[in-house]
Structure formats: structure tokens, C-alpha cells
Amino acid sequence: MHVMKFGGTSLGNAERIRNVARIVEDSRRERPIVVVSAVAGVTDTLLSLLGKKSLSARLRTYEKIAKLHRKIASELGLDEGLLDGTLRDLRFLAAKGASGAKRRDLLLSFGERLCAPLVSGVLREGGVPSEAFPAWELGMITDDAFGKAEPLGNAPQLLRKKINALTVIPVITGYIGRTRKGDITTLGRGGSDYTAAIIGAALSAEKIQIWKEVDGILTADPRLVPEAQIVPELAFEEASELAYFGAKVLHPKAILPAMKAGVPVEVVNTFAPKKAGTTIVSNFRERKQKIRTVEALTFKRNIAAIHIYSPEFFDGNILMSRIFEIFERHHTVVDVITTSIASVSLTVNSGENLSALAKHLEEIGTVAVEHGKAIVCAVGGGVNAAGVAGVMFTALGNAGIPVEMISQAASGVSMTFVVEEKDAEEALKVLHKEYIEHV
Ligand code: ADP
Ligand code: ASP
Ligand code: MG
């Protein structure tokens, strides 16, 4: 079995959907399990409904979505009534207006629910037995953490049983699930990759293919660095550092289920299906022999650095555990930590409400919060090799970019550091030149 996930851009119009159907058909022998996102832009349009106070504005937005999908269906020569039921439900919800996390997830679920029938419809038209499924019908049962739901413990077992029993090629909605009580949930923006990984792991699939509009995982975001090149092979650890620190190419959660189940993930291009793309393999140690020092670069904006100074740090580790307890209590996730003998610095998302947290931390020592930072992350097999840090920070120094909170993963898989947000893009370009374009 191959799990094949197609992103929104690859499903952006009738022609692209036809192209996706061709790719699926070409893999028919591998028993494809198809997972789809919403048509490009639709989730954002649905989200915009939430901010609209006037009924007529909401209905106009609904009409825009309905028209787009009807147009695609008709260009694909599909049955006119194919989407009627789902569109009726969406219109009802749009008219009513939605607020609150539960309604928001229900509303956002429509993108995938409108897209899957288009893909299975084209497959059927081409003589391939196929059916569209909302993921919960095949076992994607989640907790009720709306906006960031997680599959329940027995979901993989259910998914395996139900998908194995199918006799058609399923086209499954990514990104969404349902609670035991019947409320629809979403797995977080970009979550279709996560759906594909959960399903691939549950089925012990031969591979999970993430089909996109780029050649694979590139050395940097091609929108920022046009010179970015394809990375043919990455280990799970490297890919997850990249995803976590902002590379929009894969959902950060998508790596873990696949890694745990030992199912390889391929990132491939829908517009160039013959190209090999990027393969994410499990074994970092083996890979380490044959790669560049720095394989890929990314950065994450909107970061705040929190510095805690206290003479009591001289006394040992108790303060460390107290600090983590406080972060835990405020449900605030820490990305990077650096320490000295009398201070600890940590980074968090600037978006979090930090004033209560900072106040709490003042029980420990003097606290300073600095906004407007970014974390830059370099991954590769050799970032711990002799001289790498020297070259890296000399290059940044020559470009006049100050750096703080340098931290290196123990296995040598990544180097992260903090810069002013305004310098992040330049830092990425400088390091890309140094490590990728010049070798
Ligand atoms: P999809 O709709 O298929 O899920 P996304 O828009 O979520 O696609 O992600 C693909 C985009 O990620 C690409 O258009 C590219 O601009 C961006 N991107 C950021 N970093 C990288 C990277 N290192 N390699 C490839 N693409 C990247
Ligand atoms: N359609 C959802 C989003 O835009 C999920 C995804 O694309 O993976 O976030
Ligand atoms: Mg995506």
C-alpha cells in the first residue's frame, strides 16, 4: 500500500485534479490510499467567514466557495448534484455565523469535504473504482482539542480494519476527524500531512508520499532563496527539526507517526512525477557519511526570548525544574534553551500571552522578555564537525548580523540560534551561499 497525500496547490483547478487522478491511476498496482487537502485557498476563505459580521457578506463568501467547486465539478464533467448536500450544510452554517472553537472546526472541515468527492469522481470517470470518505468514517476518531486534535489511541486499529476492508481506492479527507460524541475536529493548519502519516503508520504502508508543487524538500524556502536546491535524502531527525523550525514544506507532527512505524516518507512533485523528490529515511547514522555539512536551512519568526537571571542558579538544578514547572503551568512551549551559571534564556512564540508567565517567573529572579526575534536552524549531518561553527558565525559576523542563544543538537543534526527578526532572511541567505551555493 502507498499512502498518497495531495496538497491544495496540486488540487487548485480542474486540470490539476485531472493530473492528480492520473498519478493515482499510474500507481494503481501499489494499492493507493489517497489523502487530500482542500482546494488551494479554500481553508483560508472559510476562515475569513468567521470575521464577517454581516449576513450578506457571509453569504457572498459562501457563494464564492460554492461557485469555485461547482465550476471545477462541471469542468471535470462530474454529476451536477455531486456536492449539493455538503454545500447546503455549508450555506446553513455560513448564514448562521460561527464562533467558538467547535464551530470553527466544523466550518473549516468543509474544504476537504468538498474536495475529496471531486478527486474520487474523476477517478471513477476514468474507470477506476473509487469513493470519497470523510476520515472519521474510516476510523479517524480524535480527542476534543478543537484546532489541534489528536487521534485517540484506538484510531490506528480502527483505520487499519476499515481501510483494509475496502475494495475501492479511497479518497480520504486530510486535516479533519471527529470526536466520539460526533463533533468534527481539525488537526491544526497544514494537518493533511499528519493525516497521511497517521494512516500510513496505521497500515504499515510501504511508503507515504507527500505530493506537492515543489520538487521535494529544498535546501531553503524557494520563495526566499531562489537558488534553493533539492535535498535527495534526509533523516527523520533532520526533517523534523526543519519542519518544527518553520520550513512550511511538511507539517511538524507528520514525521513522528511515520518514524515510529518505520514507514519512509517521500516528498514528490505533482508537476514532475518522474523526478525522485526527497526521501526521508529512518537512519541518521547511516546517512551521515554521505552528506553536506549543512543540508538545509530554515527560520521561524515571531519569537520572544525570555531571560531569567538569578544568583541562586549557583545552587544547582532545583531552579531549572521550577522554571519548567512554571512553563508547564502556563501551557507555554519552549523551543530553544541556553544557560550560563547565573542565567537561563528560553524562546517561546511571541503570540502567547506572556505577561502572566513573566510575572510568575519573577518569583525566581529578574526576568526580561524581548520580542521581535527569530530562530534560525541549520540541519545536516556535520554541523558538529570541527570548524563548522567558526565558519558559520564568521560569515554572519561579516554580514553584520548579531547572533545569540547558540545551541547544537547532541547528535550533530542541527545548529539553532536566535537573531533579530529583521535579520533572519539575510542570515538564511548568507548561510545558503556559504554552505550550499559555494560547495
Ligand atoms: P501543500 O498545499 O502541498 O501542503 P504547502 O503550501 O503547505 O503545500 O507547502 C509547500 C510550500 O512550502 C512550497 O510552496 C514552498 O514555498 C514552501 N517551503 C518552505 N520551505 C521549504 C523547503 N525547505 N523545501 C520546499 N518547500 C519549502
Ligand atoms: N486545508 C488545511 C489547511 O489549509 C489542511 C492542509 O492543507 O493540510 O490548513
Ligand atoms: Mg501543507
Short mmCIF file of C-alpha atoms in Angstrom, two decimals, residues 88-386:
data_model
loop_
_atom_site.label_atom_id
_atom_site.label_comp_id
_atom_site.label_asym_id
_atom_site.label_seq_id
_atom_site.Cartn_x
_atom_site.Cartn_y
_atom_site.Cartn_z
CA ARG A 88 -26.27 23.04 1.60
CA ASP A 89 -24.78 22.28 5.03
CA LEU A 90 -22.07 24.87 4.49
CA ARG A 91 -24.58 27.53 3.42
CA PHE A 92 -26.62 26.88 6.54
CA LEU A 93 -23.55 27.30 8.74
CA ALA A 94 -22.34 30.40 6.87
CA ALA A 95 -25.76 32.02 7.26
CA LYS A 96 -25.85 31.28 10.96
CA GLY A 97 -22.34 32.63 11.55
CA ALA A 98 -19.84 30.67 13.56
CA SER A 99 -17.93 31.47 16.70
CA GLY A 100 -16.11 29.34 19.25
CA ALA A 101 -13.56 26.61 18.66
CA LYS A 102 -16.09 23.84 17.97
CA ARG A 103 -17.96 25.80 15.28
CA ARG A 104 -14.69 26.96 13.80
CA ASP A 105 -13.52 23.38 13.25
CA LEU A 106 -16.87 22.40 11.79
CA LEU A 107 -16.64 25.31 9.35
CA LEU A 108 -13.01 24.59 8.37
CA SER A 109 -13.82 20.93 7.69
CA PHE A 110 -15.76 21.85 4.55
CA GLY A 111 -12.68 22.49 2.40
CA GLU A 112 -11.57 18.85 2.50
CA ARG A 113 -15.15 17.55 2.40
CA LEU A 114 -15.79 19.43 -0.85
CA CYS A 115 -12.51 18.42 -2.44
CA ALA A 116 -12.44 14.64 -1.86
CA PRO A 117 -15.59 13.89 -3.98
CA LEU A 118 -14.05 15.80 -6.92
CA VAL A 119 -10.96 13.59 -6.91
CA SER A 120 -12.83 10.30 -6.49
CA GLY A 121 -15.33 11.48 -9.12
CA VAL A 122 -12.60 11.92 -11.73
CA LEU A 123 -11.11 8.54 -10.85
CA ARG A 124 -14.49 6.87 -11.34
CA GLU A 125 -15.00 8.73 -14.63
CA GLY A 126 -11.71 7.21 -15.76
CA GLY A 127 -12.96 3.73 -14.89
CA VAL A 128 -11.10 3.41 -11.57
CA PRO A 129 -13.31 2.21 -8.71
CA SER A 130 -13.05 4.92 -6.06
CA GLU A 131 -15.05 6.52 -3.29
CA ALA A 132 -14.65 9.67 -1.17
CA PHE A 133 -14.66 9.31 2.62
CA PRO A 134 -14.71 11.79 5.46
CA ALA A 135 -11.79 10.50 7.54
CA TRP A 136 -13.96 9.64 10.55
CA GLU A 137 -15.92 7.11 8.54
CA LEU A 138 -12.68 5.16 8.24
CA GLY A 139 -11.70 5.49 11.90
CA MET A 140 -10.14 8.95 12.39
CA ILE A 141 -11.59 9.42 15.86
CA THR A 142 -9.94 12.21 17.85
CA ASP A 143 -9.97 13.92 21.23
CA ASP A 144 -11.90 17.19 21.55
CA ALA A 145 -8.94 19.58 21.46
CA PHE A 146 -10.53 21.67 18.70
CA GLY A 147 -7.98 23.25 16.38
CA LYS A 148 -5.25 20.80 17.39
CA ALA A 149 -7.00 17.48 17.84
CA GLU A 150 -5.08 14.22 18.26
CA PRO A 151 -6.26 10.75 17.21
CA LEU A 152 -7.41 8.56 20.07
CA GLY A 153 -5.35 5.51 20.99
CA ASN A 154 -7.57 3.05 19.17
CA ALA A 155 -7.78 5.14 15.96
CA PRO A 156 -4.90 3.31 14.21
CA GLN A 157 -6.54 -0.05 14.85
CA LEU A 158 -9.88 1.19 13.52
CA LEU A 159 -8.23 2.78 10.48
CA ARG A 160 -6.41 -0.45 9.70
CA LYS A 161 -9.53 -2.56 9.95
CA LYS A 162 -11.77 -0.27 7.93
CA ILE A 163 -9.29 0.62 5.20
CA ASN A 164 -8.16 -2.98 4.75
CA ALA A 165 -11.79 -4.00 4.18
CA LEU A 166 -12.25 -1.57 1.26
CA THR A 167 -12.47 -2.78 -2.32
CA VAL A 168 -12.22 0.68 -3.92
CA ILE A 169 -9.47 3.31 -3.92
CA PRO A 170 -10.45 5.62 -1.06
CA VAL A 171 -10.03 9.38 -1.32
CA ILE A 172 -9.88 10.45 2.30
CA THR A 173 -10.24 13.96 3.71
CA GLY A 174 -6.99 15.12 5.33
CA TYR A 175 -6.86 17.53 8.27
CA ILE A 176 -10.14 16.54 9.94
CA GLY A 177 -11.55 13.97 12.32
CA ARG A 178 -14.45 13.54 14.70
CA THR A 179 -14.84 13.02 18.43
CA ARG A 180 -16.66 10.05 19.94
CA LYS A 181 -19.55 12.43 20.63
CA GLY A 182 -19.76 13.29 16.94
CA ASP A 183 -18.19 16.78 16.87
CA ILE A 184 -15.93 17.47 13.90
CA THR A 185 -12.33 18.43 14.74
CA THR A 186 -9.26 19.67 12.86
CA LEU A 187 -5.66 18.56 13.43
CA GLY A 188 -4.14 22.04 13.01
CA ARG A 189 -3.39 24.08 9.87
CA GLY A 190 -1.46 22.10 7.29
CA GLY A 191 -2.66 18.94 9.06
CA SER A 192 -3.36 16.82 5.97
CA ASP A 193 0.27 15.69 6.06
CA TYR A 194 -0.38 14.49 9.61
CA THR A 195 -3.48 12.58 8.48
CA ALA A 196 -1.42 10.85 5.79
CA ALA A 197 1.27 9.91 8.30
CA ILE A 198 -1.24 8.58 10.85
CA ILE A 199 -2.89 6.44 8.17
CA GLY A 200 0.42 5.29 6.68
CA ALA A 201 1.68 4.25 10.11
CA ALA A 202 -1.61 2.52 11.00
CA LEU A 203 -1.47 0.46 7.80
CA SER A 204 2.29 -0.16 7.95
CA ALA A 205 2.25 1.16 4.40
CA GLU A 206 5.22 0.61 2.15
CA LYS A 207 5.62 4.38 1.86
CA ILE A 208 3.89 7.68 2.44
CA GLN A 209 4.10 10.06 -0.48
CA ILE A 210 3.51 13.75 0.10
CA TRP A 211 2.74 15.24 -3.32
CA LYS A 212 3.35 18.98 -3.64
CA GLU A 213 4.07 21.68 -6.17
CA VAL A 214 7.80 21.69 -5.39
CA ASP A 215 10.46 19.12 -6.30
CA GLY A 216 10.79 17.88 -2.72
CA ILE A 217 12.39 19.29 0.38
CA LEU A 218 14.71 22.04 -0.76
CA THR A 219 17.81 23.49 0.87
CA ALA A 220 15.72 26.58 1.82
CA ASP A 221 12.28 28.04 1.15
CA PRO A 222 12.42 28.71 -2.62
CA ARG A 223 10.29 31.83 -2.17
CA LEU A 224 13.09 33.38 -0.12
CA VAL A 225 16.10 31.76 -1.74
CA PRO A 226 15.51 31.17 -5.47
CA GLU A 227 18.85 29.30 -5.63
CA ALA A 228 17.48 26.57 -3.33
CA GLN A 229 18.29 23.04 -4.46
CA ILE A 230 16.65 19.68 -3.93
CA VAL A 231 17.81 17.57 -0.96
CA PRO A 232 17.60 13.96 -2.23
CA GLU A 233 17.71 12.29 1.17
CA LEU A 234 17.12 13.37 4.75
CA ALA A 235 16.82 11.50 8.02
CA PHE A 236 13.66 11.79 10.12
CA GLU A 237 15.53 13.81 12.76
CA GLU A 238 16.64 16.40 10.23
CA ALA A 239 13.22 16.66 8.60
CA SER A 240 11.51 17.13 11.93
CA GLU A 241 13.91 19.88 13.01
CA LEU A 242 13.28 21.63 9.70
CA ALA A 243 9.52 21.29 9.96
CA TYR A 244 9.48 22.37 13.58
CA PHE A 245 11.60 25.46 12.95
CA GLY A 246 9.39 26.80 10.23
CA ALA A 247 10.02 25.10 6.86
CA LYS A 248 6.46 25.09 5.57
CA VAL A 249 7.09 22.05 3.42
CA LEU A 250 5.89 19.39 5.91
CA HIS A 251 3.63 19.59 8.95
CA PRO A 252 5.88 19.18 12.03
CA LYS A 253 3.67 16.46 13.51
CA ALA A 254 3.68 14.42 10.31
CA ILE A 255 7.11 12.96 10.90
CA LEU A 256 6.60 11.22 14.22
CA PRO A 257 3.98 8.54 13.41
CA ALA A 258 5.87 7.58 10.25
CA MET A 259 9.18 7.46 12.10
CA LYS A 260 7.77 5.33 14.91
CA ALA A 261 6.27 2.88 12.44
CA GLY A 262 9.41 2.90 10.27
CA VAL A 263 7.46 3.92 7.16
CA PRO A 264 9.57 6.02 4.75
CA VAL A 265 8.17 9.35 3.62
CA GLU A 266 8.73 10.75 0.14
CA VAL A 267 8.13 14.37 -0.83
CA VAL A 268 7.41 14.47 -4.56
CA ASN A 269 6.27 16.95 -7.23
CA THR A 270 2.80 16.57 -8.82
CA PHE A 271 4.02 18.61 -11.78
CA ALA A 272 7.10 16.42 -12.30
CA PRO A 273 6.06 12.96 -11.07
CA LYS A 274 9.04 11.22 -12.65
CA LYS A 275 11.55 13.15 -10.51
CA ALA A 276 12.79 11.31 -7.46
CA GLY A 277 11.96 14.02 -4.90
CA THR A 278 13.17 13.76 -1.30
CA THR A 279 13.17 10.52 0.64
CA ILE A 280 13.07 10.74 4.41
CA VAL A 281 14.78 7.70 5.85
CA SER A 282 14.94 6.47 9.39
CA ASN A 283 18.64 6.06 9.86
CA PHE A 284 20.55 9.23 10.55
CA ARG A 285 23.80 7.40 11.36
CA GLU A 286 23.99 5.69 8.01
CA ARG A 287 23.11 8.86 6.16
CA LYS A 288 25.65 10.90 7.96
CA GLN A 289 28.55 9.56 5.87
CA LYS A 290 27.35 10.91 2.58
CA ILE A 291 26.00 14.37 3.07
CA ARG A 292 26.91 18.02 3.08
CA THR A 293 27.86 19.69 6.34
CA VAL A 294 24.73 21.79 6.22
CA GLU A 295 21.94 20.24 4.21
CA ALA A 296 19.06 22.70 4.63
CA LEU A 297 18.18 25.95 6.38
CA THR A 298 15.05 27.49 7.78
CA PHE A 299 13.84 30.06 10.27
CA LYS A 300 10.87 30.69 12.49
CA ARG A 301 9.59 34.24 13.01
CA ASN A 302 7.61 35.78 15.81
CA ILE A 303 9.77 34.54 18.63
CA ALA A 304 10.25 36.03 22.09
CA ALA A 305 13.34 35.42 24.19
CA ILE A 306 12.87 35.21 27.95
CA HIS A 307 15.96 35.73 30.11
CA ILE A 308 15.94 34.83 33.79
CA TYR A 309 18.81 36.00 35.98
CA SER A 310 19.29 34.72 39.49
CA PRO A 311 22.32 34.31 41.75
CA GLU A 312 20.60 31.20 43.08
CA PHE A 313 21.41 29.30 39.90
CA PHE A 314 24.80 28.75 41.54
CA ASP A 315 22.97 26.39 43.88
CA GLY A 316 22.26 23.68 41.36
CA ASN A 317 19.34 22.32 39.38
CA ILE A 318 16.32 22.94 41.54
CA LEU A 319 15.61 26.26 39.91
CA MET A 320 15.66 24.59 36.47
CA SER A 321 12.87 22.24 37.42
CA ARG A 322 10.90 25.15 38.92
CA ILE A 323 11.26 27.10 35.69
CA PHE A 324 9.90 24.19 33.66
CA GLU A 325 7.06 23.72 36.09
CA ILE A 326 6.04 27.33 35.55
CA PHE A 327 6.14 26.99 31.75
CA GLU A 328 4.11 23.80 32.03
CA ARG A 329 1.53 25.51 34.22
CA HIS A 330 1.13 28.28 31.63
CA HIS A 331 0.94 25.75 28.75
CA THR A 332 3.81 27.52 27.04
CA VAL A 333 6.09 25.52 24.78
CA VAL A 334 9.82 26.24 24.89
CA ASP A 335 11.86 25.90 21.68
CA VAL A 336 15.46 26.75 22.47
CA ILE A 337 17.25 26.94 25.84
CA THR A 338 20.70 28.21 26.71
CA THR A 339 22.15 28.54 30.17
CA SER A 340 25.03 30.19 31.96
CA ILE A 341 26.00 29.95 35.58
CA ALA A 342 23.73 32.82 36.65
CA SER A 343 21.05 32.91 33.95
CA VAL A 344 18.75 30.89 31.75
CA SER A 345 17.41 32.03 28.37
CA LEU A 346 14.46 30.38 26.64
CA THR A 347 12.49 31.11 23.48
CA VAL A 348 8.73 30.89 23.03
CA ASN A 349 6.19 32.04 20.44
CA SER A 350 5.59 35.77 20.73
CA GLY A 351 1.90 35.19 20.19
CA GLU A 352 1.45 33.57 23.61
CA ASN A 353 0.16 35.70 26.44
CA LEU A 354 3.47 36.15 28.22
CA SER A 355 2.77 38.71 30.93
CA ALA A 356 1.26 36.23 33.42
CA LEU A 357 4.10 33.80 32.73
CA ALA A 358 6.77 36.51 33.19
CA LYS A 359 5.19 37.60 36.45
CA HIS A 360 5.25 34.04 37.72
CA LEU A 361 8.90 33.66 36.69
CA GLU A 362 9.81 36.72 38.75
CA GLU A 363 9.48 34.52 41.82
CA ILE A 364 12.76 33.00 40.67
CA GLY A 365 14.80 36.02 39.63
CA THR A 366 14.98 39.05 37.40
CA VAL A 367 13.09 38.47 34.15
CA ALA A 368 13.49 40.21 30.78
CA VAL A 369 11.23 39.47 27.80
CA GLU A 370 12.39 40.53 24.32
CA HIS A 371 10.04 40.30 21.36
CA GLY A 372 10.85 40.56 17.65
CA LYS A 373 13.25 37.63 17.44
CA ALA A 374 13.60 34.71 15.04
CA ILE A 375 15.18 31.26 15.38
CA VAL A 376 17.43 30.18 12.53
CA CYS A 377 18.02 26.44 12.15
CA ALA A 378 20.62 24.63 10.03
CA VAL A 379 20.33 20.86 9.65
CA GLY A 380 22.74 18.34 8.20
CA GLY A 381 24.99 15.52 9.11
CA GLY A 382 28.02 17.53 10.02
CA VAL A 383 27.06 20.65 11.90
CA ASN A 384 29.16 19.40 14.81
CA ALA A 385 32.29 18.90 12.70
CA ALA A 386 35.43 20.84 13.57
#
